[in-house]
Structure formats: structure tokens, C-alpha cells
PDB file of C-alpha atoms in Angstrom:
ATOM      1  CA  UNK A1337     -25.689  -0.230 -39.700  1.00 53.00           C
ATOM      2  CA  UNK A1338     -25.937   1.101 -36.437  1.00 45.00           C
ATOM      3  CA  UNK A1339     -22.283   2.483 -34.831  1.00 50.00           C
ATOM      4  CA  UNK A1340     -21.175   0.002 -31.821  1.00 46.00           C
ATOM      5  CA  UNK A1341     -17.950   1.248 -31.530  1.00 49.00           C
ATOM      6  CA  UNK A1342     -18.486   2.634 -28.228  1.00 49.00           C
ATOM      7  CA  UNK A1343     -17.200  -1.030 -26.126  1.00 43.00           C
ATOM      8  CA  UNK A1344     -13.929  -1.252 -27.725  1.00 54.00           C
ATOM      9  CA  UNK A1345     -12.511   1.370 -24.846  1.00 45.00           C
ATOM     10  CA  UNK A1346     -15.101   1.655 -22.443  1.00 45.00           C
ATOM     11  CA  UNK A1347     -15.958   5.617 -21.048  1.00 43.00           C
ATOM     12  CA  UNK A1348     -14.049   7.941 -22.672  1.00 44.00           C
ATOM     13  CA  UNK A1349     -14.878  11.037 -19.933  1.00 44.00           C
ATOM     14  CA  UNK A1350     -11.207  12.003 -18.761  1.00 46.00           C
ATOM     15  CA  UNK A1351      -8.564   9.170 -20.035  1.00 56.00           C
ATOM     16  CA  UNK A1352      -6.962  11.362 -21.989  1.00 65.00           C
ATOM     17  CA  UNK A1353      -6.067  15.373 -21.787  1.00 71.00           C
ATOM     18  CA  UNK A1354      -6.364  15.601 -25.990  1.00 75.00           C
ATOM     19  CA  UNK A1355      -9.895  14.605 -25.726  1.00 81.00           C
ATOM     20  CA  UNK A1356     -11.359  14.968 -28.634  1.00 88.00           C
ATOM     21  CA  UNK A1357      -8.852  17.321 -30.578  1.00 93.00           C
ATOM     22  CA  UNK A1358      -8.871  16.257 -34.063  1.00 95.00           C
ATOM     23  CA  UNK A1359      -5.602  14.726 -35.282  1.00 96.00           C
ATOM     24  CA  UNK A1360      -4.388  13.554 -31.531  1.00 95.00           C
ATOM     25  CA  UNK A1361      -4.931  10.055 -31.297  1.00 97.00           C
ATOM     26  CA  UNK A1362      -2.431   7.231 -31.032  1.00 97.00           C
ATOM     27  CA  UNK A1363      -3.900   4.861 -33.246  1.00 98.00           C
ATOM     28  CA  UNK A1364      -6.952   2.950 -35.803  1.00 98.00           C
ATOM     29  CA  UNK A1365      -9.278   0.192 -34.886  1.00 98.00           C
ATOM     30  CA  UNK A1366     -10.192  -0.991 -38.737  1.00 98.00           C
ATOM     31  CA  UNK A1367     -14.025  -2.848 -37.903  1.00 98.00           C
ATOM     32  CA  UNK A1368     -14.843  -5.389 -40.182  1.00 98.00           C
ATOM     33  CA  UNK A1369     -18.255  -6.129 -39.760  1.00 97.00           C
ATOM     34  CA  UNK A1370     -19.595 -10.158 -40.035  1.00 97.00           C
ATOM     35  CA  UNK A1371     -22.729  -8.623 -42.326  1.00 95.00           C
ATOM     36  CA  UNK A1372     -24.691 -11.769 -42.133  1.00 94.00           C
ATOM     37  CA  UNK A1373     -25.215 -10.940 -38.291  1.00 94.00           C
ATOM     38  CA  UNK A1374     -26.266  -7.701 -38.790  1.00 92.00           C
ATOM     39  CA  UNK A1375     -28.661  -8.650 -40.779  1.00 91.00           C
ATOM     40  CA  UNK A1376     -30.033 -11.365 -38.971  1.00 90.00           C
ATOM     41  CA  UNK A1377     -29.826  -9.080 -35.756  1.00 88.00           C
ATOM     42  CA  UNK A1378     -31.868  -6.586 -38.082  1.00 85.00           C
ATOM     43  CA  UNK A1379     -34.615  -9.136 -38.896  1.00 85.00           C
ATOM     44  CA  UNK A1380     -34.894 -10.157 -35.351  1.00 84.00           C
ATOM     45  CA  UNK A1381     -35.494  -6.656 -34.253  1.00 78.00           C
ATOM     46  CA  UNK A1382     -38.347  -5.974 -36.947  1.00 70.00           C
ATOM     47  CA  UNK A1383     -40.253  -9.119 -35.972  1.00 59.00           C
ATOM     48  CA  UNK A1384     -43.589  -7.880 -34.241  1.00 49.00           C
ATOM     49  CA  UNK A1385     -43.260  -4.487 -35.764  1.00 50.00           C
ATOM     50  CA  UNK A1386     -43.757  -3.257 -39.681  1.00 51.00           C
ATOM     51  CA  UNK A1387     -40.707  -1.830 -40.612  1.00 51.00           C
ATOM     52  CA  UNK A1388     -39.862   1.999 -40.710  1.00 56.00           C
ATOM     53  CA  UNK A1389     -38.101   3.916 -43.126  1.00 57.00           C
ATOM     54  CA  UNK A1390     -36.440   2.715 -46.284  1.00 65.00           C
ATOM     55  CA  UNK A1391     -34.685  -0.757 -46.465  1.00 70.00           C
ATOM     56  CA  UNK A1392     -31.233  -1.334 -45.326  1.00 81.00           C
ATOM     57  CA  UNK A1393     -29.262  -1.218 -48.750  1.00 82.00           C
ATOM     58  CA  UNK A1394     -26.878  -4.005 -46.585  1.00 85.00           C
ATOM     59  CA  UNK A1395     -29.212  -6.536 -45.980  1.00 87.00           C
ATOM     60  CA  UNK A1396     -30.425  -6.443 -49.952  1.00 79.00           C
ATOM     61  CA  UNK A1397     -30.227  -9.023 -52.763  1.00 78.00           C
ATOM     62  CA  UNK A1398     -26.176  -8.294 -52.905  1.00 80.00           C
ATOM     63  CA  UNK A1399     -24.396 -10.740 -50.994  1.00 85.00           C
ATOM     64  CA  UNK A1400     -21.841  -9.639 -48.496  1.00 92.00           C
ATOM     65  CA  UNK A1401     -19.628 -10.816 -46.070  1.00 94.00           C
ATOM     66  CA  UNK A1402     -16.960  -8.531 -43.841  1.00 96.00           C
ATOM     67  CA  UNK A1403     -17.877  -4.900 -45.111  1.00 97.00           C
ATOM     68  CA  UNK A1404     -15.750  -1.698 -43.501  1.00 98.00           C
ATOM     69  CA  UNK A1405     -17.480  -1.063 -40.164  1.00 97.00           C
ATOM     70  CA  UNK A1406     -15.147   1.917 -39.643  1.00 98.00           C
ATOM     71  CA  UNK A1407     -11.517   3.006 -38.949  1.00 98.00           C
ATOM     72  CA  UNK A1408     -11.572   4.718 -35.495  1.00 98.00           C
ATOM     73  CA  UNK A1409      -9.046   6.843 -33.873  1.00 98.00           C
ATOM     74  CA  UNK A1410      -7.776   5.900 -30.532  1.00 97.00           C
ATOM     75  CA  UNK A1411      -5.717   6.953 -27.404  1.00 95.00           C
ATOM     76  CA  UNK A1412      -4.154   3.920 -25.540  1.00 93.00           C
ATOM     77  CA  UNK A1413      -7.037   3.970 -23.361  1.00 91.00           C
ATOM     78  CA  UNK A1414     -10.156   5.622 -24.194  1.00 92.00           C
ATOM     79  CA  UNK A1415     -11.057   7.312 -28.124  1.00 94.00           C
ATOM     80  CA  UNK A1416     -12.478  10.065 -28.828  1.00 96.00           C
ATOM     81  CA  UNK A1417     -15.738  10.940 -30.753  1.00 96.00           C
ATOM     82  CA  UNK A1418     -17.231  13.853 -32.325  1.00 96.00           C
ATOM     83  CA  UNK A1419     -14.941  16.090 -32.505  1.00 96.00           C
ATOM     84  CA  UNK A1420     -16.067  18.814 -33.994  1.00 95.00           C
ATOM     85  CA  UNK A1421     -20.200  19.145 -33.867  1.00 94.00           C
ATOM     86  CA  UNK A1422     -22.014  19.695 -36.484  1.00 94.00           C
ATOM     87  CA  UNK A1423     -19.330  17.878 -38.916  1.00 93.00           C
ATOM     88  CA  UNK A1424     -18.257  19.696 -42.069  1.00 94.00           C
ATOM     89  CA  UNK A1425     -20.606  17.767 -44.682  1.00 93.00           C
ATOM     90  CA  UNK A1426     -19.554  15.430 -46.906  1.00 96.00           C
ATOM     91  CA  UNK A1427     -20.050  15.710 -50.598  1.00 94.00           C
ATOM     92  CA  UNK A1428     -22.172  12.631 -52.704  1.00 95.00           C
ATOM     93  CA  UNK A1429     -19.920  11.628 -54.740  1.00 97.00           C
ATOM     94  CA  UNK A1430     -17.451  10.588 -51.686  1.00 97.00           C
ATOM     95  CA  UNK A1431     -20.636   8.788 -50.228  1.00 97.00           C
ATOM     96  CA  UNK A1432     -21.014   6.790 -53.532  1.00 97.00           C
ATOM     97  CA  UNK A1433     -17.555   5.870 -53.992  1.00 97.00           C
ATOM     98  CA  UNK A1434     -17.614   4.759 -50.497  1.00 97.00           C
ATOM     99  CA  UNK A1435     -20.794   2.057 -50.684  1.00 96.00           C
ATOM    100  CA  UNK A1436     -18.105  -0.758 -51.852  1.00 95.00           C
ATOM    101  CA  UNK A1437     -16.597  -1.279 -48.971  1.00 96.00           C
ATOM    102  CA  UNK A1438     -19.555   0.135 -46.671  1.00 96.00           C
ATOM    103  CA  UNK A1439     -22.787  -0.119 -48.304  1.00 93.00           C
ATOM    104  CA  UNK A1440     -24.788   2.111 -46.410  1.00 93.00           C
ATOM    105  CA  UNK A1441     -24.885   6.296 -46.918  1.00 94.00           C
ATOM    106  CA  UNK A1442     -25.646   6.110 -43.340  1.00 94.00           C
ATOM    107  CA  UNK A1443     -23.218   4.508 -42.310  1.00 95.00           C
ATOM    108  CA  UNK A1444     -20.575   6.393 -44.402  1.00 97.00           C
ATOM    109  CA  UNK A1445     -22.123   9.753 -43.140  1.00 97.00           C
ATOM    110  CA  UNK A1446     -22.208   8.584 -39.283  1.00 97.00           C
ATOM    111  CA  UNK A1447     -18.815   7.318 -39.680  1.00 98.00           C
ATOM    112  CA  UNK A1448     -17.379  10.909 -40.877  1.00 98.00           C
ATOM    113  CA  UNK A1449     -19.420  12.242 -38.004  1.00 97.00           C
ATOM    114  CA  UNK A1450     -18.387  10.411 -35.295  1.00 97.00           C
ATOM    115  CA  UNK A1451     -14.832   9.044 -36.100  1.00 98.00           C
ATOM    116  CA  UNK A1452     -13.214  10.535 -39.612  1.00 98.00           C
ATOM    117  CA  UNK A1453     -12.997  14.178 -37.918  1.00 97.00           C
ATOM    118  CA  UNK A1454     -11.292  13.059 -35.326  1.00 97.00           C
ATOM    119  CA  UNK A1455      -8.645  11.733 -37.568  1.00 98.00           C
ATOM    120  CA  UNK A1456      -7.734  15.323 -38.460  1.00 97.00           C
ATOM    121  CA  UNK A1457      -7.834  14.421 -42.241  1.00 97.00           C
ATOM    122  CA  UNK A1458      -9.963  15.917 -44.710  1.00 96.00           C
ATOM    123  CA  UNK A1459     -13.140  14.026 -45.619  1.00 97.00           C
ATOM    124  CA  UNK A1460     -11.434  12.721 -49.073  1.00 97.00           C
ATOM    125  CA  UNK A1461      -7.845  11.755 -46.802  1.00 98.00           C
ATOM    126  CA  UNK A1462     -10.223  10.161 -44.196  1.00 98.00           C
ATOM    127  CA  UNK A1463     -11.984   8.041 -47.098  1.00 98.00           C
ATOM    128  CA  UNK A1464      -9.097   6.971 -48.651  1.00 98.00           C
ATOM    129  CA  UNK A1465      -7.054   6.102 -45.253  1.00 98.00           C
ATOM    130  CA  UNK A1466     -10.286   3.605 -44.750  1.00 98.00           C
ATOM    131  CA  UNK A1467      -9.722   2.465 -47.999  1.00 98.00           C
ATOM    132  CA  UNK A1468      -5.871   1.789 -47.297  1.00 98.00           C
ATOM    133  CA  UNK A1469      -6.492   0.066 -44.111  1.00 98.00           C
ATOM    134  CA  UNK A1470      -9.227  -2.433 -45.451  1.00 98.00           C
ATOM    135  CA  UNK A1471      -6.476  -2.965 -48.602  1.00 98.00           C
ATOM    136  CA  UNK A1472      -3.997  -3.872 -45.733  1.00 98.00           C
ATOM    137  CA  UNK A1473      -6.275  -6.986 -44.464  1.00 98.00           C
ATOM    138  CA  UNK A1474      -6.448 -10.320 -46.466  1.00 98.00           C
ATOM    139  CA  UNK A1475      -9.706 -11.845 -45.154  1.00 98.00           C
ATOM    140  CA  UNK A1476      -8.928 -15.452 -44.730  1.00 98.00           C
ATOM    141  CA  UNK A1477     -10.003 -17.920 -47.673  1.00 96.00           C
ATOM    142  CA  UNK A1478     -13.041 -19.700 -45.413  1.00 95.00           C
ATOM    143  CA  UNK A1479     -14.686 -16.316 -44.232  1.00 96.00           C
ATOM    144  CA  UNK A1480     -14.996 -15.333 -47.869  1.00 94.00           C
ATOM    145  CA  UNK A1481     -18.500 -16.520 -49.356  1.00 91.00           C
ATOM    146  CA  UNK A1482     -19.424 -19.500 -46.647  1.00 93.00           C
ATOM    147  CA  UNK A1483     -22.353 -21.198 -47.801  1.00 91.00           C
ATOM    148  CA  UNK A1484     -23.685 -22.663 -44.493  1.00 94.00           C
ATOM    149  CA  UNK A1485     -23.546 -21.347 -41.228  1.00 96.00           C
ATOM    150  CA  UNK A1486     -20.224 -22.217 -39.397  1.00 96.00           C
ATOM    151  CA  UNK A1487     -19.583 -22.119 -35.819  1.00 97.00           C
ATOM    152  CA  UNK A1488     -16.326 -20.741 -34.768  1.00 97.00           C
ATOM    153  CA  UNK A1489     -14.741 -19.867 -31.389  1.00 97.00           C
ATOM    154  CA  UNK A1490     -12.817 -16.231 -30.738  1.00 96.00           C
ATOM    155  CA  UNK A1491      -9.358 -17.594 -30.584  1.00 96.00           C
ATOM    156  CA  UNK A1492     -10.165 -19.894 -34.316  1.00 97.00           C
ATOM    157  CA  UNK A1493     -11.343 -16.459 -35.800  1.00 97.00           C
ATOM    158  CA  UNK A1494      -7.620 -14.269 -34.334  1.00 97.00           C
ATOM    159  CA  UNK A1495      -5.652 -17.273 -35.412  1.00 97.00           C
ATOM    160  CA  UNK A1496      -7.345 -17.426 -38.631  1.00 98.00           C
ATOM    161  CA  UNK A1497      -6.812 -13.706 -39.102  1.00 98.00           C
ATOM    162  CA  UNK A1498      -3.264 -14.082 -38.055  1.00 98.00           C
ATOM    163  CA  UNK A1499      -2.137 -16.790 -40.568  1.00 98.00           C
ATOM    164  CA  UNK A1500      -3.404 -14.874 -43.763  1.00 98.00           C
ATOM    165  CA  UNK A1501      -1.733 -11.350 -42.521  1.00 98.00           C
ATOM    166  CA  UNK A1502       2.009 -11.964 -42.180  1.00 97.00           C
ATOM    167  CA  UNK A1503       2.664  -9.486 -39.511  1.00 97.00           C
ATOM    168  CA  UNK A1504      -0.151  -9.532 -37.541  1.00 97.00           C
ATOM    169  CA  UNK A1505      -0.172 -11.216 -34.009  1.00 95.00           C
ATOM    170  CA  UNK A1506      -2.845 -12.226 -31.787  1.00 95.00           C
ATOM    171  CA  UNK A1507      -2.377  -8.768 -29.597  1.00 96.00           C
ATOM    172  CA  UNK A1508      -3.566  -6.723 -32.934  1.00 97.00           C
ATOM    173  CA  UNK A1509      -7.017  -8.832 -33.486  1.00 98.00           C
ATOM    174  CA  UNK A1510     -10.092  -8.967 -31.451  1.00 97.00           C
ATOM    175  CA  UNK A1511     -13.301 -10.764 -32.327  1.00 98.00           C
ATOM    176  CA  UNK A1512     -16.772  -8.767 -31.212  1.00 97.00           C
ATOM    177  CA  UNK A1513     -20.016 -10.822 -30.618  1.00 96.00           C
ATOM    178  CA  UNK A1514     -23.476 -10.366 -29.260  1.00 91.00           C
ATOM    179  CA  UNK A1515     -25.112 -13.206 -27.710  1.00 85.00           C
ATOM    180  CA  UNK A1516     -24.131 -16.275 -29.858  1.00 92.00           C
ATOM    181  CA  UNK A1517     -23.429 -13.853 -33.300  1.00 97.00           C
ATOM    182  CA  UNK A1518     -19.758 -13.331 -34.292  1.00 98.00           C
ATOM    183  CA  UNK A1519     -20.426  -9.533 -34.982  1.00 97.00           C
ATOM    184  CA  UNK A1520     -17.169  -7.757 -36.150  1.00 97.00           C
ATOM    185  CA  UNK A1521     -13.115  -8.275 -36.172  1.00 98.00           C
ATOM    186  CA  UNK A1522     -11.109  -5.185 -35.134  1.00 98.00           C
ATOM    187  CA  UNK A1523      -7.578  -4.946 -36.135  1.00 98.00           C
ATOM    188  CA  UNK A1524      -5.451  -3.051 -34.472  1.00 98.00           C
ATOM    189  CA  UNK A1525      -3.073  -0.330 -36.955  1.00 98.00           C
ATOM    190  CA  UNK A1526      -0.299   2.194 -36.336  1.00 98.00           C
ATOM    191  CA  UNK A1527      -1.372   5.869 -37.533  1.00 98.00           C
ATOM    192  CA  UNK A1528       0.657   4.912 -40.941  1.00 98.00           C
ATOM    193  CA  UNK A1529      -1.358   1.836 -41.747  1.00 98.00           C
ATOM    194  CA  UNK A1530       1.066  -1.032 -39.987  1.00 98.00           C
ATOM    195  CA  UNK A1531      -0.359  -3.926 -37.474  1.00 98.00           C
ATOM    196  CA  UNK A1532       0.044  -2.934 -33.700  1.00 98.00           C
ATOM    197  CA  UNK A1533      -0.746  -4.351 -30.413  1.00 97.00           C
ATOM    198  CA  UNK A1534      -3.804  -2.763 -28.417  1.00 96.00           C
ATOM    199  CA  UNK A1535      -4.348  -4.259 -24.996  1.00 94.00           C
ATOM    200  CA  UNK A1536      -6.657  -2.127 -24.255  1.00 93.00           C
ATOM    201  CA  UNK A1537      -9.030  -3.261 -27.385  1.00 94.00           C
ATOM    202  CA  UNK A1538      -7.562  -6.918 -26.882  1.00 90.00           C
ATOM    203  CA  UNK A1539      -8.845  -7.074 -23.216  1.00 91.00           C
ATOM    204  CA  UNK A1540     -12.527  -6.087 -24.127  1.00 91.00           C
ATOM    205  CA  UNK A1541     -12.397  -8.663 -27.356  1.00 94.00           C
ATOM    206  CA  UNK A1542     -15.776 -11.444 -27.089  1.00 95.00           C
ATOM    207  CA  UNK A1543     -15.201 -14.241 -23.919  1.00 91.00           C
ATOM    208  CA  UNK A1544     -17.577 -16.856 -25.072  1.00 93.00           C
ATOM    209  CA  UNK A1545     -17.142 -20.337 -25.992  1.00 91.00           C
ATOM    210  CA  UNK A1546     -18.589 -20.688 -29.295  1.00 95.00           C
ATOM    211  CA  UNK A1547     -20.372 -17.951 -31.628  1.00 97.00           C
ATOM    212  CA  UNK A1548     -21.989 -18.721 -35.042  1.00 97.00           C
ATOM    213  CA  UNK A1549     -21.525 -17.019 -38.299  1.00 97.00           C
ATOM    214  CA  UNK A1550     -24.253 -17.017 -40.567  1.00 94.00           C
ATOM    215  CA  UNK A1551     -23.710 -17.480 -44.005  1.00 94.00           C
ATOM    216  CA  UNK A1552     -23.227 -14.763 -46.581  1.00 91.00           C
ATOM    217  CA  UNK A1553     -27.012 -14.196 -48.564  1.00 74.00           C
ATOM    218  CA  UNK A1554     -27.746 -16.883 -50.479  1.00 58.00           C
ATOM    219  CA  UNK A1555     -26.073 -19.154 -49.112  1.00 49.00           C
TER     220      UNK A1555
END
């Protein structure tokens, strides 16, 4: 999966003097990832061209639905990113125990790369403060294993969100999209794991009308 993180606070060049100093941060963005629109997205982009490289363990025979995008650090406005280059490497086995939630190595190793560090944390604290956060999000009953495609505006997809987490207002949630694809959720947590507002995430959330999800493989 490739990392889109970089529109949920815009340029990060000089909003904020700790920029990126591992550990000072304010708070998470936990990405859930719609992976039916990746994969679609994916599809699209081979069309015309043979494909290069191994297949995208994601977009397999396993069905999935919202996988663990990442859980990035963030200042109030701006994040930071890369924090320490090259990144300590991570060992396998926290890889493999990792593919559950994100079933990608690459996208577990980019995610340590570019985000984890900056938390501060160890690799295995980093790993298991993702795992926390996604344990902290119900995912509401109809975005579970749809069948058929279902089209869905931003504000049905928050309120959604918001009525199966007790404690989570509309300020905390933001729907992502590209072109007519519901792409990713991003909720909004407090350095210890709680729901928080984030205007500054909130205010670049998707605008559009209407955005289709498509439906988990094999649907």
C-alpha cells in the first residue's frame, strides 16, 4: 500500500520548532484504510502495463475490509516524518505478527520508517500502540463484509463511525477519498489512546457529495 499520509496536515516545513524530534508530537491519526479501493485503484493503475514485482499480498484471495493504514504522530498543525534516517531495522518476526491488521511487509516496514520513529517508542512499543489504537475502534456493523458496492456520503460514514464508538464525536473522524473512492477513515487519538478533536485533520477530511465503497473480495 502506498503511504498517503502526507494531506492530512498539508507542508510540514516550519509549523512546528520540534520538527521531527522523536517523541514530540501532540497526537495519533489511526488510518483505516477502505482495502477494496486500494485495490481497485491498484488494478486501474496496472491496466496497459504488465505488472512489476511480486503481487500485493492485500489485494490476494483473503478478503479484507478496513486494514491499519498507520498510526501517525502529529503536532496541531503539521506532523512530522522520518525522524531519524536510515531507521533502526525492524526484526521479522514483528513484521509477521504485524500482517493481521496490515497485510503488507511493506507497508509495516514504511510505516516504522516514516511514522513509528517519530513516536519515540521502540519498534515492539510502536507495534503494539498500533495494535491498541485499532482495538480502540469498533468498525460499524454495515462496513464489515458488504457484499455489493454501497454508495455513501462523508458525513453517513463520521456519523456511522460516531454511533458505534461511544465517545467519539464528529471533530475526531474524517473520511479520505480520491475521485469517487471512499479511501480511508482517520480517527483522531490523544497520545494515551483516547478520542480527540483535530481541526486541523477535520478541515482537510473528503468535500464530495457521494463516494462509493466497493465491496470486500468476493463479494
Amino acid at each position: 500500500m502506498a503511504d498517503q499520509s502526507g494531506p492530512v496536515a498539508g507542508q510540514t516545513a516550519g509549523q512546528d520548532r520540534r520538527q521531527n524530534e522523536p517523541g514530540q508530537f501532540d497526537f495519533y491519526v489511526l488510518a483505516l484504510s477502505w482495502s477494496p479501493s486500494y485495490c481497485e485503484a491498484a488494478a486501474e493503475r496496472r491496466v496497459g502495463r504488465e505488472s512489476e514485482g511480486r503481487p500485493d499480498p492485500q489485494c490476494g484471495e483473503r478478503p479484507f475490509s478496513f486494514v491499519v493504514h498507520g498510526l501517525w504522530p502529529q503536532y496541531e498543525r503539521g506532523f512530522p516524518e522520518y525522524c531519524q534516517v536510515p531507521a533502526p531495522r525492524l526484526n521479522r518476526e514483528i513484521v509477521s505478527g504485524m500482517l493481521d491488521l496490515m497485510p503488507s511487509p511493506r507497508l509495516v516496514f514504511n510505516q516504522w520508517d516514516k511514522h513509528g520513529i517519530c513516536s519515540g517508542l521502540g519498534a515492539r512499543g510502536y507495534f503494539e500502540a498500533v495494535r491498541k489504537a485499532r482495538a480502540v475502534v469498533k468498525i460499524p456493523d454495515a462496513y464489515l463484509e458488504p457484499e455489493r458496492t454501497l454508495l455513501v456520503t462523508p458525513d453517513e460514514v463520521e456519523e456511522a463511525f460516531v454511533k458505534a464508538n461511544p465517545g467519539l464525536d464528529r471533530e475526531a473522524v474524517a473520511v479520505a477519498c480520491n475521485r469517487n473512492r471512499l479511501t480511508e477513515v482517520r480517527i483522531c487519538l490523544t497520545r494515551e489512546l483516547g478520542f480527540r478533536a483535530c481541526p486541523e485533520v477535520d478541515r482537510r477530511a473528503c468535500r464530495r457529495d457521494r463516494l462509493s465503497m466497493p465491496p470486500v473480495r468476493g463479494g
